[in-house]
Amino acid sequence: LVAIPDDDMLWQIPPVLEGRQGTDWSFDLRPDCSYWLSLRAFNPRYRGGHLRNAAYVVNNRITCPYFTVEFKRDGDGQSVAINQVAAAGSLALYNRYRLRNDALKASKRDCNSDHTGPLRHYALTFVGPLFDVWMLQVAPVGADGCWTGCTMRRLYGADCTDEYGVRDLVDWVNEIHRWGLSRHGPSCEQDIKTVLRVGGVRTSAAQGV
């Protein structure tokens, strides 16, 4: 999947923070695997042409990614895999923050860390048989609700040559998908509907409607 940053398509790169050196985002950001929400979970009344006015949509099929996976062979170096998911994950998380911020503006509320703290993106890196699970989370926002970056924390790691390591991997992946579909998905849906209602699109305040 190619998802090149595009300001006109609601898929923007994170801004350069004060005192930090900017990065050229023209490099290959394609992770080996990424999981997004299916548009089939949204009401057909607005998931077609309307939804793309609130969030980035790929091929009229998916939106709001929540999980990134990167594979590297032994010898490629773990840092390469970590940098890849850090870049792809922060791009996804920043645009999730933008959607939340747009929804708050639409409802005439100020953005603060209580609103953005729960936003996150998960990642999984493989280097040979070794895997590590990561979580990216929005850093406390500025006084005016502005983006101040994100953090990336290692949650767990194990070896897939070990039976118990494989079991743990399965458990982690299942839990991430459970979170993606039961927490991340409904949260994105509510923010999208809030933005669309300001534009005159009829949506229900209830989830899934």
mmCIF file of C-alpha atoms in Angstrom, residues 53-201:
data_model
loop_
_atom_site.group_PDB
_atom_site.id
_atom_site.type_symbol
_atom_site.label_atom_id
_atom_site.label_comp_id
_atom_site.label_asym_id
_atom_site.label_seq_id
_atom_site.Cartn_x
_atom_site.Cartn_y
_atom_site.Cartn_z
ATOM 1 C CA ASN A 53 -14.056 15.239 3.552
ATOM 2 C CA ALA A 54 -13.213 14.373 7.149
ATOM 3 C CA ALA A 55 -10.464 11.724 6.962
ATOM 4 C CA TYR A 56 -7.955 10.237 4.550
ATOM 5 C CA VAL A 57 -9.433 7.392 2.508
ATOM 6 C CA VAL A 58 -7.459 4.918 0.372
ATOM 7 C CA ASN A 59 -9.033 3.388 -2.739
ATOM 8 C CA ASN A 60 -12.542 3.956 -1.338
ATOM 9 C CA ARG A 61 -11.904 1.023 0.999
ATOM 10 C CA ILE A 62 -9.957 1.933 4.142
ATOM 11 C CA THR A 63 -9.204 4.795 6.531
ATOM 12 C CA CYS A 64 -7.548 5.592 9.888
ATOM 13 C CA PRO A 65 -4.664 3.065 10.223
ATOM 14 C CA TYR A 66 -3.930 1.679 13.677
ATOM 15 C CA PHE A 67 -1.237 -1.019 13.339
ATOM 16 C CA THR A 68 2.044 -1.152 11.390
ATOM 17 C CA VAL A 69 4.295 -4.202 10.867
ATOM 18 C CA GLU A 70 7.839 -4.292 9.514
ATOM 19 C CA PHE A 71 10.005 -7.339 8.707
ATOM 20 C CA LYS A 72 13.781 -7.352 8.366
ATOM 21 C CA ARG A 73 16.232 -10.183 7.832
ATOM 22 C CA ASP A 74 18.989 -11.023 10.274
ATOM 23 C CA GLY A 75 21.852 -8.641 9.626
ATOM 24 C CA ASP A 76 19.715 -5.745 8.398
ATOM 25 C CA GLY A 77 19.765 -4.199 11.857
ATOM 26 C CA GLN A 78 16.928 -3.607 14.267
ATOM 27 C CA SER A 79 17.297 0.169 13.991
ATOM 28 C CA VAL A 80 16.173 0.064 10.346
ATOM 29 C CA ALA A 81 12.917 -1.661 11.281
ATOM 30 C CA ILE A 82 12.364 0.657 14.248
ATOM 31 C CA ASN A 83 12.932 3.772 12.136
ATOM 32 C CA GLN A 84 10.501 2.496 9.503
ATOM 33 C CA VAL A 85 7.627 1.939 11.936
ATOM 34 C CA ALA A 86 8.454 5.154 13.793
ATOM 35 C CA ALA A 87 8.052 7.154 10.572
ATOM 36 C CA ALA A 88 4.935 5.339 9.332
ATOM 37 C CA GLY A 89 3.393 5.235 12.805
ATOM 38 C CA SER A 90 3.960 8.908 13.579
ATOM 39 C CA LEU A 91 2.432 9.868 10.223
ATOM 40 C CA ALA A 92 -0.681 7.823 11.030
ATOM 41 C CA LEU A 93 -0.865 9.121 14.599
ATOM 42 C CA TYR A 94 -0.473 12.760 13.569
ATOM 43 C CA ASN A 95 -3.388 12.469 11.162
ATOM 44 C CA ARG A 96 -5.465 10.775 13.860
ATOM 45 C CA TYR A 97 -4.663 13.764 16.088
ATOM 46 C CA ARG A 98 -5.760 16.120 13.298
ATOM 47 C CA LEU A 99 -9.084 14.313 12.982
ATOM 48 C CA ARG A 100 -9.657 14.588 16.751
ATOM 49 C CA ASN A 101 -8.686 18.269 16.695
ATOM 50 C CA ASP A 102 -11.022 18.953 13.747
ATOM 51 C CA ALA A 103 -13.885 17.271 15.613
ATOM 52 C CA LEU A 104 -13.242 19.378 18.711
ATOM 53 C CA LYS A 105 -13.169 22.557 16.615
ATOM 54 C CA ALA A 106 -16.419 21.504 14.952
ATOM 55 C CA SER A 107 -18.056 21.116 18.376
ATOM 56 C CA LYS A 108 -16.508 24.433 19.528
ATOM 57 C CA ARG A 109 -14.301 22.838 22.177
ATOM 58 C CA ASP A 110 -10.632 23.479 22.917
ATOM 59 C CA CYS A 111 -8.186 20.651 22.399
ATOM 60 C CA ASN A 112 -6.239 19.468 25.445
ATOM 61 C CA SER A 113 -4.295 16.385 26.506
ATOM 62 C CA ASP A 114 -7.416 14.742 27.956
ATOM 63 C CA HIS A 115 -8.744 14.588 24.385
ATOM 64 C CA THR A 116 -5.520 13.452 22.710
ATOM 65 C CA GLY A 117 -3.976 11.264 25.419
ATOM 66 C CA PRO A 118 -5.956 8.134 24.469
ATOM 67 C CA LEU A 119 -4.866 8.379 20.808
ATOM 68 C CA ARG A 120 -2.260 5.791 19.872
ATOM 69 C CA HIS A 121 -0.800 3.637 17.124
ATOM 70 C CA TYR A 122 0.719 0.184 17.532
ATOM 71 C CA ALA A 123 3.672 -1.327 15.692
ATOM 72 C CA LEU A 124 5.372 -4.688 15.409
ATOM 73 C CA THR A 125 8.938 -5.223 14.215
ATOM 74 C CA PHE A 126 10.553 -8.510 13.209
ATOM 75 C CA VAL A 127 14.295 -8.935 12.779
ATOM 76 C CA GLY A 128 14.822 -12.572 11.905
ATOM 77 C CA PRO A 129 12.884 -14.576 14.524
ATOM 78 C CA LEU A 130 12.929 -11.763 17.113
ATOM 79 C CA PHE A 131 9.911 -9.516 17.470
ATOM 80 C CA ASP A 132 9.127 -6.370 19.428
ATOM 81 C CA VAL A 133 5.778 -4.685 20.082
ATOM 82 C CA TRP A 134 5.689 -0.875 20.171
ATOM 83 C CA MET A 135 3.158 1.797 21.074
ATOM 84 C CA LEU A 136 3.188 5.347 19.735
ATOM 85 C CA GLN A 137 1.221 7.899 21.744
ATOM 86 C CA VAL A 138 0.507 11.606 21.320
ATOM 87 C CA ALA A 139 2.697 13.734 23.591
ATOM 88 C CA PRO A 140 0.949 16.306 25.843
ATOM 89 C CA VAL A 141 -0.328 19.019 23.508
ATOM 90 C CA GLY A 142 0.610 22.680 23.787
ATOM 91 C CA ALA A 143 -1.434 25.328 25.556
ATOM 92 C CA ASP A 144 -3.389 26.000 22.371
ATOM 93 C CA GLY A 145 -3.864 22.301 21.639
ATOM 94 C CA CYS A 146 -1.046 22.209 19.091
ATOM 95 C CA TRP A 147 0.880 19.052 18.231
ATOM 96 C CA THR A 148 4.116 18.689 20.215
ATOM 97 C CA GLY A 149 5.175 15.319 18.863
ATOM 98 C CA CYS A 150 4.683 11.741 19.999
ATOM 99 C CA THR A 151 6.451 9.073 21.994
ATOM 100 C CA MET A 152 7.305 5.518 20.988
ATOM 101 C CA ARG A 153 7.664 2.902 23.696
ATOM 102 C CA ARG A 154 8.624 -0.764 23.515
ATOM 103 C CA LEU A 155 5.958 -2.885 25.207
ATOM 104 C CA TYR A 156 7.255 -6.421 24.774
ATOM 105 C CA GLY A 157 9.679 -8.607 22.849
ATOM 106 C CA ALA A 158 10.347 -12.320 22.402
ATOM 107 C CA ASP A 159 11.740 -14.993 20.083
ATOM 108 C CA CYS A 160 9.527 -16.852 17.593
ATOM 109 C CA THR A 161 11.766 -19.909 17.746
ATOM 110 C CA ASP A 162 10.311 -20.432 21.217
ATOM 111 C CA GLU A 163 6.811 -21.909 21.611
ATOM 112 C CA TYR A 164 5.873 -19.466 24.354
ATOM 113 C CA GLY A 165 7.196 -16.555 22.331
ATOM 114 C CA VAL A 166 4.852 -17.499 19.477
ATOM 115 C CA ARG A 167 1.921 -17.740 21.871
ATOM 116 C CA ASP A 168 2.727 -14.303 23.254
ATOM 117 C CA LEU A 169 2.952 -12.895 19.733
ATOM 118 C CA VAL A 170 -0.497 -14.238 18.888
ATOM 119 C CA ASP A 171 -1.926 -12.764 22.096
ATOM 120 C CA TRP A 172 -0.400 -9.333 21.424
ATOM 121 C CA VAL A 173 -1.625 -9.220 17.822
ATOM 122 C CA ASN A 174 -5.131 -10.286 18.848
ATOM 123 C CA GLU A 175 -5.263 -7.640 21.588
ATOM 124 C CA ILE A 176 -4.101 -4.916 19.204
ATOM 125 C CA HIS A 177 -6.809 -5.854 16.708
ATOM 126 C CA ARG A 178 -9.383 -5.986 19.501
ATOM 127 C CA TRP A 179 -8.381 -2.464 20.516
ATOM 128 C CA GLY A 180 -8.401 -1.319 16.897
ATOM 129 C CA LEU A 181 -11.932 -2.531 16.250
ATOM 130 C CA SER A 182 -13.533 -1.885 19.655
ATOM 131 C CA ARG A 183 -11.851 1.384 20.716
ATOM 132 C CA HIS A 184 -10.012 3.028 17.832
ATOM 133 C CA GLY A 185 -12.721 2.366 15.244
ATOM 134 C CA PRO A 186 -15.713 3.757 17.179
ATOM 135 C CA SER A 187 -13.602 6.740 18.298
ATOM 136 C CA CYS A 188 -12.659 7.592 14.698
ATOM 137 C CA GLU A 189 -16.275 7.135 13.624
ATOM 138 C CA GLN A 190 -17.548 9.607 16.210
ATOM 139 C CA ASP A 191 -14.955 12.210 15.234
ATOM 140 C CA ILE A 192 -15.706 11.775 11.541
ATOM 141 C CA LYS A 193 -19.450 12.189 12.105
ATOM 142 C CA THR A 194 -18.868 15.295 14.224
ATOM 143 C CA VAL A 195 -16.867 16.886 11.395
ATOM 144 C CA LEU A 196 -19.403 15.876 8.749
ATOM 145 C CA ARG A 197 -22.381 17.257 10.685
ATOM 146 C CA VAL A 198 -20.836 20.731 10.598
ATOM 147 C CA GLY A 199 -20.725 20.398 6.801
ATOM 148 C CA GLY A 200 -24.437 19.646 6.705
ATOM 149 C CA VAL A 201 -24.250 15.858 6.412
#
